[in-house]
Short mmCIF file of C-alpha atoms in Angstrom, two decimals:
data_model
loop_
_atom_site.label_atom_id
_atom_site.label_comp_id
_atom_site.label_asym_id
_atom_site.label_seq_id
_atom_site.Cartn_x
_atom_site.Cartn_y
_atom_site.Cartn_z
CA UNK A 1 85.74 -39.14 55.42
CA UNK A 2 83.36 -36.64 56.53
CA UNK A 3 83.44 -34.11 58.98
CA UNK A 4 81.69 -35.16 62.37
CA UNK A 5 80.55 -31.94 63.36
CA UNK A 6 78.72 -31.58 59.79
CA UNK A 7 76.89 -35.07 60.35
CA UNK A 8 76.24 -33.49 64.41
CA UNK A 9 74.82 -30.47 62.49
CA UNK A 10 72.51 -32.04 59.74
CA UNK A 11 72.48 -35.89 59.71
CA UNK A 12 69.44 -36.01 57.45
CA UNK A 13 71.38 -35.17 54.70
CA UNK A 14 73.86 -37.43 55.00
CA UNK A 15 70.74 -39.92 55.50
CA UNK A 16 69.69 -38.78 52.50
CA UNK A 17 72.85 -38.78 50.73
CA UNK A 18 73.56 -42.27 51.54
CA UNK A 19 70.87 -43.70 50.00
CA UNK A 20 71.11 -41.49 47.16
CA UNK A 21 74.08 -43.70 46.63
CA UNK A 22 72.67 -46.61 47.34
CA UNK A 23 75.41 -47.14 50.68
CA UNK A 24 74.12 -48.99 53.77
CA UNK A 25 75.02 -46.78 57.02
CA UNK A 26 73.59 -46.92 60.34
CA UNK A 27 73.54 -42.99 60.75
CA UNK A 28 71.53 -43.41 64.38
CA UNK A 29 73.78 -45.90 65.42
CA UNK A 30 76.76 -43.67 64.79
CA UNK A 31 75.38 -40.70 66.21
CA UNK A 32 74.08 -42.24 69.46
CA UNK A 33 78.35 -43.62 69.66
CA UNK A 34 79.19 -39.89 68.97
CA UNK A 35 76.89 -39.15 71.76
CA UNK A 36 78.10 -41.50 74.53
CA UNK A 37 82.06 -40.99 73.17
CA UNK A 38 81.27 -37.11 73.61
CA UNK A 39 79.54 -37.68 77.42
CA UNK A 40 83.01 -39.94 78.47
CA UNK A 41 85.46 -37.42 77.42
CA UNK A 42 84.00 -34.67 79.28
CA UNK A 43 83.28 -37.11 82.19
CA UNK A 44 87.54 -37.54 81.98
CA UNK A 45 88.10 -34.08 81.77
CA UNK A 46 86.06 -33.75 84.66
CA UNK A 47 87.73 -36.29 86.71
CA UNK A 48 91.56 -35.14 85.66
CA UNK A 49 90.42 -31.79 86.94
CA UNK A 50 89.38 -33.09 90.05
CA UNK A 51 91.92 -35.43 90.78
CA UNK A 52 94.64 -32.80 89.99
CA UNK A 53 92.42 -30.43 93.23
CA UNK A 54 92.39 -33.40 95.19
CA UNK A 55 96.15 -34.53 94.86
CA UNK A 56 97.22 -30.51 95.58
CA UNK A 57 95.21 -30.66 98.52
CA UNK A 58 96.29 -33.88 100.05
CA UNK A 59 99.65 -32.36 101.37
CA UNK A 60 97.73 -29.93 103.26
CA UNK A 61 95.43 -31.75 105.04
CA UNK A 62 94.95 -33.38 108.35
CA UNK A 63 95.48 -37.14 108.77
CA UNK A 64 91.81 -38.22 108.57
CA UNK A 65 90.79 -35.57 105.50
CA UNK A 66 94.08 -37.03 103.85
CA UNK A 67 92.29 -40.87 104.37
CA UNK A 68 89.10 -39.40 103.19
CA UNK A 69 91.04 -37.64 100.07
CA UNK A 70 92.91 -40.89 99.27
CA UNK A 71 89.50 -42.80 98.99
CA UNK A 72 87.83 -39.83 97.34
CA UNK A 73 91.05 -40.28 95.02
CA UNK A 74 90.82 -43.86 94.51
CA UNK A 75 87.66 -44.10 93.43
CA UNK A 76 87.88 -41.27 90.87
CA UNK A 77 90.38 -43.67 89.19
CA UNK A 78 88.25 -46.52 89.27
CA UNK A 79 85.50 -44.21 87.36
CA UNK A 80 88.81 -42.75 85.12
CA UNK A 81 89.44 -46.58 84.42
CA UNK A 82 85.90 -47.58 83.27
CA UNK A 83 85.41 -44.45 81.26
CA UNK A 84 88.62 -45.30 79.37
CA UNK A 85 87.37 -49.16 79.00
CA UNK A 86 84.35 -47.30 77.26
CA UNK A 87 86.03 -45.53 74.60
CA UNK A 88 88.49 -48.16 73.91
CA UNK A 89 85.38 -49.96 72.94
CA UNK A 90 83.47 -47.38 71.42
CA UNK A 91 86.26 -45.69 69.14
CA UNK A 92 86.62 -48.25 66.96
CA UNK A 93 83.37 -48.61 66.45
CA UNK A 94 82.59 -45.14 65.51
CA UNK A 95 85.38 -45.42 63.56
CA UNK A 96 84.38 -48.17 61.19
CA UNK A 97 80.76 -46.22 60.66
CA UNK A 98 82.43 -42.71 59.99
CA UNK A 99 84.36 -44.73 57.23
CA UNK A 100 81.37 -45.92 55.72
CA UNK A 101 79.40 -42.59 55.34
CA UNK A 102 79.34 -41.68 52.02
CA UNK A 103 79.71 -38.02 50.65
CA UNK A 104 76.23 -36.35 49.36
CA UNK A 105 76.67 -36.15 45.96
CA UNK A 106 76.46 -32.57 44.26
CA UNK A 107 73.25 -30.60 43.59
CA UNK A 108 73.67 -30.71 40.06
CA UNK A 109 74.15 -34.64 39.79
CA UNK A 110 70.95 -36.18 38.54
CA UNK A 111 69.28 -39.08 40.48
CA UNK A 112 69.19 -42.58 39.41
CA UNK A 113 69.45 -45.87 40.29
CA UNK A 114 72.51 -47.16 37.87
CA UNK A 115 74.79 -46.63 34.97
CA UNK A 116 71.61 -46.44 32.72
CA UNK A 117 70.06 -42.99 34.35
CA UNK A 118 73.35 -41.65 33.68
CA UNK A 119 72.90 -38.16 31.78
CA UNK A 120 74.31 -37.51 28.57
CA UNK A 121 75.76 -33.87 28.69
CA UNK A 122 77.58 -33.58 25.03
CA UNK A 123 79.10 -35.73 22.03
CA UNK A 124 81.86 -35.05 19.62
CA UNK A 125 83.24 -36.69 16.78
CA UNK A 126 81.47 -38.31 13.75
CA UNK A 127 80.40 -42.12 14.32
CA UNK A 128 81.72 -43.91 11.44
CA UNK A 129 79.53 -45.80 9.02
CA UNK A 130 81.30 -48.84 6.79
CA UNK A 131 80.71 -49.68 3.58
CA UNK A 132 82.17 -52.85 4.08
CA UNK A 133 81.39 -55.76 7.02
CA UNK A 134 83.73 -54.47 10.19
CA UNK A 135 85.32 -56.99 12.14
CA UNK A 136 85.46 -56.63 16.00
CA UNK A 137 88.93 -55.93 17.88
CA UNK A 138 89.38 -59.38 18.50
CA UNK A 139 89.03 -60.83 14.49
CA UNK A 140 91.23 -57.63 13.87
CA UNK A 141 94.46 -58.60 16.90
CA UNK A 142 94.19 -62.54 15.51
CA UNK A 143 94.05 -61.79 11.77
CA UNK A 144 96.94 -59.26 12.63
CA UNK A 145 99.17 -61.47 14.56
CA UNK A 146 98.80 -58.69 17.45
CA UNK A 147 96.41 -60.34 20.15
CA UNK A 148 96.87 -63.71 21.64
CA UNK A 149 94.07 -63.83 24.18
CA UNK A 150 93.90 -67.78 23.99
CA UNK A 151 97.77 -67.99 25.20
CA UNK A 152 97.03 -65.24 28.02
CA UNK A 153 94.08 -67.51 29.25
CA UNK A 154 96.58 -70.61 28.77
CA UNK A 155 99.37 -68.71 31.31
CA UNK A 156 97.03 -66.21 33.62
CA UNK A 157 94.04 -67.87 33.21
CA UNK A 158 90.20 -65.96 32.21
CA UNK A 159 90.57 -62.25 31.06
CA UNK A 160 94.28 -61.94 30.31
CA UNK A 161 96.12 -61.22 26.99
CA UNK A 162 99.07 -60.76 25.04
CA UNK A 163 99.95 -58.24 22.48
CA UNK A 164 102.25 -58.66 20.40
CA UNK A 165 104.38 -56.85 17.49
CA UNK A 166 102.66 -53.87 16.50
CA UNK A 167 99.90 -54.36 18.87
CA UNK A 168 102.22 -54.17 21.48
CA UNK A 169 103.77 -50.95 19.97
CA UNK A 170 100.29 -49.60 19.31
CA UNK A 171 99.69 -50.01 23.29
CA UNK A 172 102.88 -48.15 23.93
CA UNK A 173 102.04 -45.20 21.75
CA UNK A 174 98.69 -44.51 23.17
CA UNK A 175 100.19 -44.03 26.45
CA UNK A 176 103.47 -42.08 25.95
CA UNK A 177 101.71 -39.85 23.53
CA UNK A 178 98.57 -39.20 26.63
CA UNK A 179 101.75 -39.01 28.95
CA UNK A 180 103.46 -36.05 26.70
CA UNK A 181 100.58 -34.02 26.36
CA UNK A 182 100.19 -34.34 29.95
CA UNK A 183 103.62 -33.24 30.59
CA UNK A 184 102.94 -30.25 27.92
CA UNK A 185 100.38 -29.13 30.01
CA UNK A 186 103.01 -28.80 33.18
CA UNK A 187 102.03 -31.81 34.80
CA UNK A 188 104.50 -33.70 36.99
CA UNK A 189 105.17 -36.77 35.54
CA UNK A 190 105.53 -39.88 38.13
CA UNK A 191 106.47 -43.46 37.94
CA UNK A 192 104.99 -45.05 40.87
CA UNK A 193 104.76 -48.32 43.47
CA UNK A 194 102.01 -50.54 42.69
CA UNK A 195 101.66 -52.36 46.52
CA UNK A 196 99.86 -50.28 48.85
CA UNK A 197 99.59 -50.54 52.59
CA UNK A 198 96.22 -51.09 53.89
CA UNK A 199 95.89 -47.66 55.28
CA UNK A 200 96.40 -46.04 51.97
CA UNK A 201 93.68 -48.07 50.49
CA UNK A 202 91.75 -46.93 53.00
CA UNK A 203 92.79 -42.95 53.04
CA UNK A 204 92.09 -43.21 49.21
CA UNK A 205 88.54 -44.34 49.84
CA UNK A 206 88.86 -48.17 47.99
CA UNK A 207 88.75 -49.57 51.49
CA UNK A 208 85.90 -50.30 52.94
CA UNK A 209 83.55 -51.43 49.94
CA UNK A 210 86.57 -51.89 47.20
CA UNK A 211 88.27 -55.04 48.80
CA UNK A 212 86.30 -57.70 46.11
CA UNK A 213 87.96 -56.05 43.43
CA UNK A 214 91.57 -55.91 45.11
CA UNK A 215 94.00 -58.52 44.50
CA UNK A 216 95.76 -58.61 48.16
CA UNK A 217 98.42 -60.24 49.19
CA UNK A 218 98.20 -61.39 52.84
CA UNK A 219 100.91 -62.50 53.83
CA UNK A 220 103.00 -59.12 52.95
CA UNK A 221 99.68 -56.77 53.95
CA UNK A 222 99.63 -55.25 50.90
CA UNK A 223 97.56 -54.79 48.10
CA UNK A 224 98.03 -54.40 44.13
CA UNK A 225 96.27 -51.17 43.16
CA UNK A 226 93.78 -50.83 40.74
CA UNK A 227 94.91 -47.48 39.61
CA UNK A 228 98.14 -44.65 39.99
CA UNK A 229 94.90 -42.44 41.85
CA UNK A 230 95.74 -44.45 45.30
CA UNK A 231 99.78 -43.81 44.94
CA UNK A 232 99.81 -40.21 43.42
CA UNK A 233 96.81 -39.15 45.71
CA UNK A 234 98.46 -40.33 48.81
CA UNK A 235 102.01 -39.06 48.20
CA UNK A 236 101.54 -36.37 50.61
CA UNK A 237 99.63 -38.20 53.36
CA UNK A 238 99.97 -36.82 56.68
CA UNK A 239 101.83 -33.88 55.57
CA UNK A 240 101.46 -30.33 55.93
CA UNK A 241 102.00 -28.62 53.13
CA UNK A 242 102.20 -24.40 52.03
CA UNK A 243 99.40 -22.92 50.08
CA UNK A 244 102.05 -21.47 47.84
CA UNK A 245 102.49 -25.62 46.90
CA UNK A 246 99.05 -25.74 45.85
CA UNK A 247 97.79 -27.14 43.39
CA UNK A 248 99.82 -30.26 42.89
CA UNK A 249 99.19 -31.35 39.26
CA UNK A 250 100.87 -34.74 38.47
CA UNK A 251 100.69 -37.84 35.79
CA UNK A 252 101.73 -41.61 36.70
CA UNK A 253 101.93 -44.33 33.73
CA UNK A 254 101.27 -47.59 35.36
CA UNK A 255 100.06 -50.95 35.25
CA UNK A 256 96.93 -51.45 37.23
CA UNK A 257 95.33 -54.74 38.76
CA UNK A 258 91.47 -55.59 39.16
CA UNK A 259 89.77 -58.90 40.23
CA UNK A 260 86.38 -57.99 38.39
CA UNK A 261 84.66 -59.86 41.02
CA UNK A 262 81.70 -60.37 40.22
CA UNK A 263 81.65 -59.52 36.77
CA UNK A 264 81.17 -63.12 35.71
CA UNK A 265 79.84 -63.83 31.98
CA UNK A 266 79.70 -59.93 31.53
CA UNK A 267 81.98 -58.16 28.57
CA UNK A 268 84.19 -61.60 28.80
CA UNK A 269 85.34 -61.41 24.49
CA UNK A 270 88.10 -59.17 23.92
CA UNK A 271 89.59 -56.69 25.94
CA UNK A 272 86.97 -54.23 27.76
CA UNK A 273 86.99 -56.03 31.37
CA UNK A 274 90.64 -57.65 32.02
CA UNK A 275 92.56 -58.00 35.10
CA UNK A 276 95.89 -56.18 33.93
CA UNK A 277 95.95 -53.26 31.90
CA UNK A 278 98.03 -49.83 31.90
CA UNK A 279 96.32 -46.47 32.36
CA UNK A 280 98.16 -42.87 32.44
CA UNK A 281 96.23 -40.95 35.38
CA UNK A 282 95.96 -37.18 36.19
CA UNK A 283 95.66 -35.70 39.64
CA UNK A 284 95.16 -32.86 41.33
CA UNK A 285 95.56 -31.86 44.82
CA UNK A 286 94.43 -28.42 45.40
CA UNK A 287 92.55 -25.56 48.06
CA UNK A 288 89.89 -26.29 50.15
CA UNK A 289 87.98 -24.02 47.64
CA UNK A 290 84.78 -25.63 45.72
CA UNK A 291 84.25 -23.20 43.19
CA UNK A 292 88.23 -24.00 41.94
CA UNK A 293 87.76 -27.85 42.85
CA UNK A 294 85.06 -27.68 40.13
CA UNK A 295 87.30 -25.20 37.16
CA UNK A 296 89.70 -28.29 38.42
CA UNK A 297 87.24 -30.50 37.39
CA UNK A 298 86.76 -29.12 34.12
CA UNK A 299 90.06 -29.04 33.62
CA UNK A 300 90.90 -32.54 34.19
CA UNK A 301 87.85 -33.48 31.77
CA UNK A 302 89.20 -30.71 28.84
CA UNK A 303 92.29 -32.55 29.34
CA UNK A 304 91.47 -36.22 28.59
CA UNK A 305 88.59 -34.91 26.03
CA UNK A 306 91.61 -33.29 23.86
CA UNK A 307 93.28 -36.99 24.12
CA UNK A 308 90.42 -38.44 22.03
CA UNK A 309 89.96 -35.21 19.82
CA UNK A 310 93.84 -35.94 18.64
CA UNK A 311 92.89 -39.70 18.31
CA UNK A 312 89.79 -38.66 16.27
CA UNK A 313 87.66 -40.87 18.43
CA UNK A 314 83.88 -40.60 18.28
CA UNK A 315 82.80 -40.13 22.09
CA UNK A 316 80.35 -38.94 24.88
CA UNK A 317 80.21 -37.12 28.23
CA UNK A 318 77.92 -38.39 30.51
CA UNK A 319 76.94 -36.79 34.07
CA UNK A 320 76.83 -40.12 36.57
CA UNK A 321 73.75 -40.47 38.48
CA UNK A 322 74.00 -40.76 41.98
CA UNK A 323 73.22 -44.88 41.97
CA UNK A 324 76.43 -45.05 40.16
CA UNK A 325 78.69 -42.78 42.62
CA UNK A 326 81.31 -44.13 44.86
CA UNK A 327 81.12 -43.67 48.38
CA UNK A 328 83.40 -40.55 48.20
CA UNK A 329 82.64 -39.02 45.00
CA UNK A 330 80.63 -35.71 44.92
CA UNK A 331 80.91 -35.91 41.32
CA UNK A 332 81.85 -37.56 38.31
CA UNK A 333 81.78 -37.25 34.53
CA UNK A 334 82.29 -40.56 32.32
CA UNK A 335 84.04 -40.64 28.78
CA UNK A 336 82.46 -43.27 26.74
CA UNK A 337 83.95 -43.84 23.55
CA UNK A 338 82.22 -44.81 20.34
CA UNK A 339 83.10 -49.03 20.00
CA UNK A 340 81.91 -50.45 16.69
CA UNK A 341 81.62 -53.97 18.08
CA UNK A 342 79.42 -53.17 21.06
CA UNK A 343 77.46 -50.67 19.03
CA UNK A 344 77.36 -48.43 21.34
CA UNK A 345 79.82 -46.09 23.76
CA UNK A 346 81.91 -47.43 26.16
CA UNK A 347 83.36 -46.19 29.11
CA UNK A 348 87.09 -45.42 28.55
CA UNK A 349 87.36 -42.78 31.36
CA UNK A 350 86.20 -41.36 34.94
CA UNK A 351 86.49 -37.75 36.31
CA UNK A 352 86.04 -37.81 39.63
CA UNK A 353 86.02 -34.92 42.60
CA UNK A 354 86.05 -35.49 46.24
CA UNK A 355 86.63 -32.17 47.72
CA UNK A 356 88.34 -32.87 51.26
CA UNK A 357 86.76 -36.58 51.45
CA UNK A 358 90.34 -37.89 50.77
CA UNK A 359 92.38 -35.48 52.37
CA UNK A 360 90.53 -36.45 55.28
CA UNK A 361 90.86 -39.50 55.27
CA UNK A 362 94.55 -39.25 54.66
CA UNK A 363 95.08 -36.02 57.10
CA UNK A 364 96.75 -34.34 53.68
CA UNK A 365 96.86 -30.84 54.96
CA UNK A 366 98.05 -27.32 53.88
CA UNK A 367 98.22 -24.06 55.90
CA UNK A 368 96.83 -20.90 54.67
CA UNK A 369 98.65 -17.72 54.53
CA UNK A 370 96.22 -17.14 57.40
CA UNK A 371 98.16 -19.59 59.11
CA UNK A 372 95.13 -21.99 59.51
CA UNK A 373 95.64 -25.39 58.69
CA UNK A 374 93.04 -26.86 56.12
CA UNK A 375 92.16 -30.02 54.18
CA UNK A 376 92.96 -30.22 50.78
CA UNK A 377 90.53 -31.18 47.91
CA UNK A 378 91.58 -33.73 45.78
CA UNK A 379 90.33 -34.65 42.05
CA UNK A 380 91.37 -37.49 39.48
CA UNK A 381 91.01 -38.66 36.07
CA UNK A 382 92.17 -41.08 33.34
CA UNK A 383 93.90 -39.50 30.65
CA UNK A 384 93.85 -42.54 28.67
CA UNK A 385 93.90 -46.70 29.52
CA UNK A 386 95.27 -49.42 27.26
CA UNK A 387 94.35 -51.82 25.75
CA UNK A 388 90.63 -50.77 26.25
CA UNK A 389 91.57 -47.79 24.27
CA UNK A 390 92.72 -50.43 21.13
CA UNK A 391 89.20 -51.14 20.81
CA UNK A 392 87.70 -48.34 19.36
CA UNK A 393 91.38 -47.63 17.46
CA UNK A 394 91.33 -51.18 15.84
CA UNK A 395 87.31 -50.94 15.10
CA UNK A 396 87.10 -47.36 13.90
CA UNK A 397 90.38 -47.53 11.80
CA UNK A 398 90.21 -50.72 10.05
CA UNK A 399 90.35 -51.03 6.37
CA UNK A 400 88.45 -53.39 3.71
CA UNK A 401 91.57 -55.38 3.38
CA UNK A 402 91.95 -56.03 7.08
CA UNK A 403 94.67 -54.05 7.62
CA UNK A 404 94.49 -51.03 10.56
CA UNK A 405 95.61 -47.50 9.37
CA UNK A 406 97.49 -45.84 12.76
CA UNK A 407 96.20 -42.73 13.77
CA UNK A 408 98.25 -39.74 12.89
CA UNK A 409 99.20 -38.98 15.92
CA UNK A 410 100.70 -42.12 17.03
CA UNK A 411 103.26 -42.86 14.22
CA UNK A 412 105.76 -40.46 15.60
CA UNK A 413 105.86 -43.54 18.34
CA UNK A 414 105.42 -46.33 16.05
CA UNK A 415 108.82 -45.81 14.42
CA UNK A 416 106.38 -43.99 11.36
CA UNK A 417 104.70 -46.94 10.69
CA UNK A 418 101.19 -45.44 8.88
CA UNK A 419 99.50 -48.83 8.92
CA UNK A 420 99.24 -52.54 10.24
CA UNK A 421 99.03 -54.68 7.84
CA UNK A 422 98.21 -59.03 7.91
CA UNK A 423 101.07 -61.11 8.36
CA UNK A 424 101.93 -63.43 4.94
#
């Protein structure tokens, strides 16, 4: 959430910045309900101070100024009563708008409309070139006796899986080994709840705009989350906490839930765009400071780029464009990794800052040694999420014979296993 005195002081940018990012918001609407809000609390602060003169006085006076004072009195509460009636009505209202204002994206994100003006900032690794016919990830989990998507569908219906034996192990790997080199780094590792109240949805920004792509569950009020940022993010909601805390640098494991409304007929073969998958998410909570929210930010990127380095995965960094920002994003860098099958990059991670967007939202707080109480800034990324991830691993280190050599790295977690070979 943003700041109403910033919107007060310069609405044109968050005019601007709105459709930048392509968000609907009344901006004249909600200032004119700042407005009138504004005018009916100082109208009540008016009226408490003169009722409190009025009801001192009344002791004092004569019988006829005391009938006078009582009427005087009366009707003051009448106006205290409408004025009230106002802002009950009014409130909400403003407060549904200031939730929809979106934060102006950074000066240094370039403009565009979608995913395809997105800016390609740097690439690493060596795309791999076959000298034999490469299957896809799907051919590869079959032949392999790893994936079973057709029993998934049969149990969980469209975009669910199994995997199974060493696919299942391969999974496994990817994450505990992007866990430990979290956890090298002195991150805080946490397992976390996966239902989320309504109000943390909405503190974490997925509510209003995300609620198509949450699975919720009615009856209970809660909702499945679509990734450990809502959870880890909003541990410290509504706290207070010391600047000596700060930052707060902590990695969740966990299984993560997305409707992909509507993302019918798009990416439905294999296992890009699924409803279930497990991702290992970084976090930071830190100073209301923008220069260190963006070393953060670099950080956070470093961090899952050295993931893929150890993986030897082909990949890209790409600087989003402001069509493809969400609402409280003021940046974001995409990993796209090199997939054989789709012959092309794709996406396999998001770096995201909000600066105090969240915090706000959430009234996550710390005081300075000033003894001033600030907003925090708040900044997430995927270290690594499976089984997208098995995509470019199956593709990029399959063999003539069919068989998949496991990366280095992973073995350690695979019992030492160096490949995957066919099932007689």
């Amino acid at each position: 959430m943003i700041d109403i005195k910033l919107i007060r002081e310069n609405p044109q940018k968050y005019k601007d910045g709105a459709k930048a990012k392509k968000f609907q918001i009344d901006m004249d609407r909600l200032l004119e309900v700042d407005s009138r809000l504004l005018v009916c609390r100082k109208k009540l602060q008016d009226l408490a101070t003169e009722k409190n003169r009025i009801g001192k006085d009344i002791p004092r006076l004569a019988p006829d100024q005391k009938k006078e004072a009582l009427t005087a009195l009366s009707k003051l509460k009448d106006e205290e009563a409408g004025l009230n009636e106002e802002v009950k009505n009014l409130q909400p209202e403003l407060d549904t708008l200031m939730g929809q204002v979106p934060q102006p994206p950074a000066p240094e994100v370039p403009f565009g409309e979608d995913d395809t003006q997105n800016v390609e900032l740097r690439t690493w690794g060596t795309i791999r070139q076959f000298d034999f016919e490469p299957k896809d990830h799907v051919e590869l989990g079959q032949n392999l006796g790893i994936i079973d998507i057709e029993r998934g569908v049969k149990l969980a219906g469209t975009r669910n899986y199994f995997l199974k034996g060493d696919g299942a192990l391969l999974h496994w790997a990817a994450l505990r080994f992007a866990m430990d080199h979290m956890i090298a780094k002195g991150y805080t590792p946490m397992s976390v709840p996966l239902l989320m109240r309504d109000e943390v949805m909405m503190g974490t920004g997925y509510f209003p705009g995300s609620e198509e792509q949450t699975y919720q569950m009615e009856r209970d009020a809660l909702n499945l989350a679509g990734t450990a940022e809502v959870p880890v993010t909003a541990y410290h909601s509504g706290e207070i906490l010391s600047e000596s805390q700060l930052p707060i640098k902590s990695v969740a494991l966990s299984t993560c839930f997305r409707r992909e409304a509507g993302a019918a007929g798009k990416d439905t073969r294999g296992l890009y765009r699924i409803h279930q998958f497990d991702k290992v998410e970084q976090v930071i909570i830190g100073e209301n400071d923008e220069q260190k929210s963006i070393a953060y930010h670099r950080e956070i990127l470093t961090n899952s780029e050295e993931v893929l380095q150890a993986l030897n995965l082909p990949y890209r960094v790409v600087n989003v464009c402001t069509g493809d920002l969400g609402r409280g994003q003021v940046q974001k860098f995409d990993i796209e990794t090199w997939m054989p099958s789709r012959k092309s990059y794709g996406e396999t991670h998001s770096a995201s800052r909000f600066y105090e967007f969240q915090a706000r939202r959430m009234n996550l707080r710390y005081k300075t040694s000033t003894g001033k109480n600030e907003f925090c800034h708040t900044l997430n990324n995927t270290v690594i999420a499976s089984p997208r991830v098995l995509i470019p691993i199956l593709e990029l280190y399959q063999n003539a014979d069919g068989s998949v050599t496991v990366p280095p790295v992973l073995r350690p977690y695979m019992f030492g296993k160096e490949r995957i070979e066919p099932k007689s």
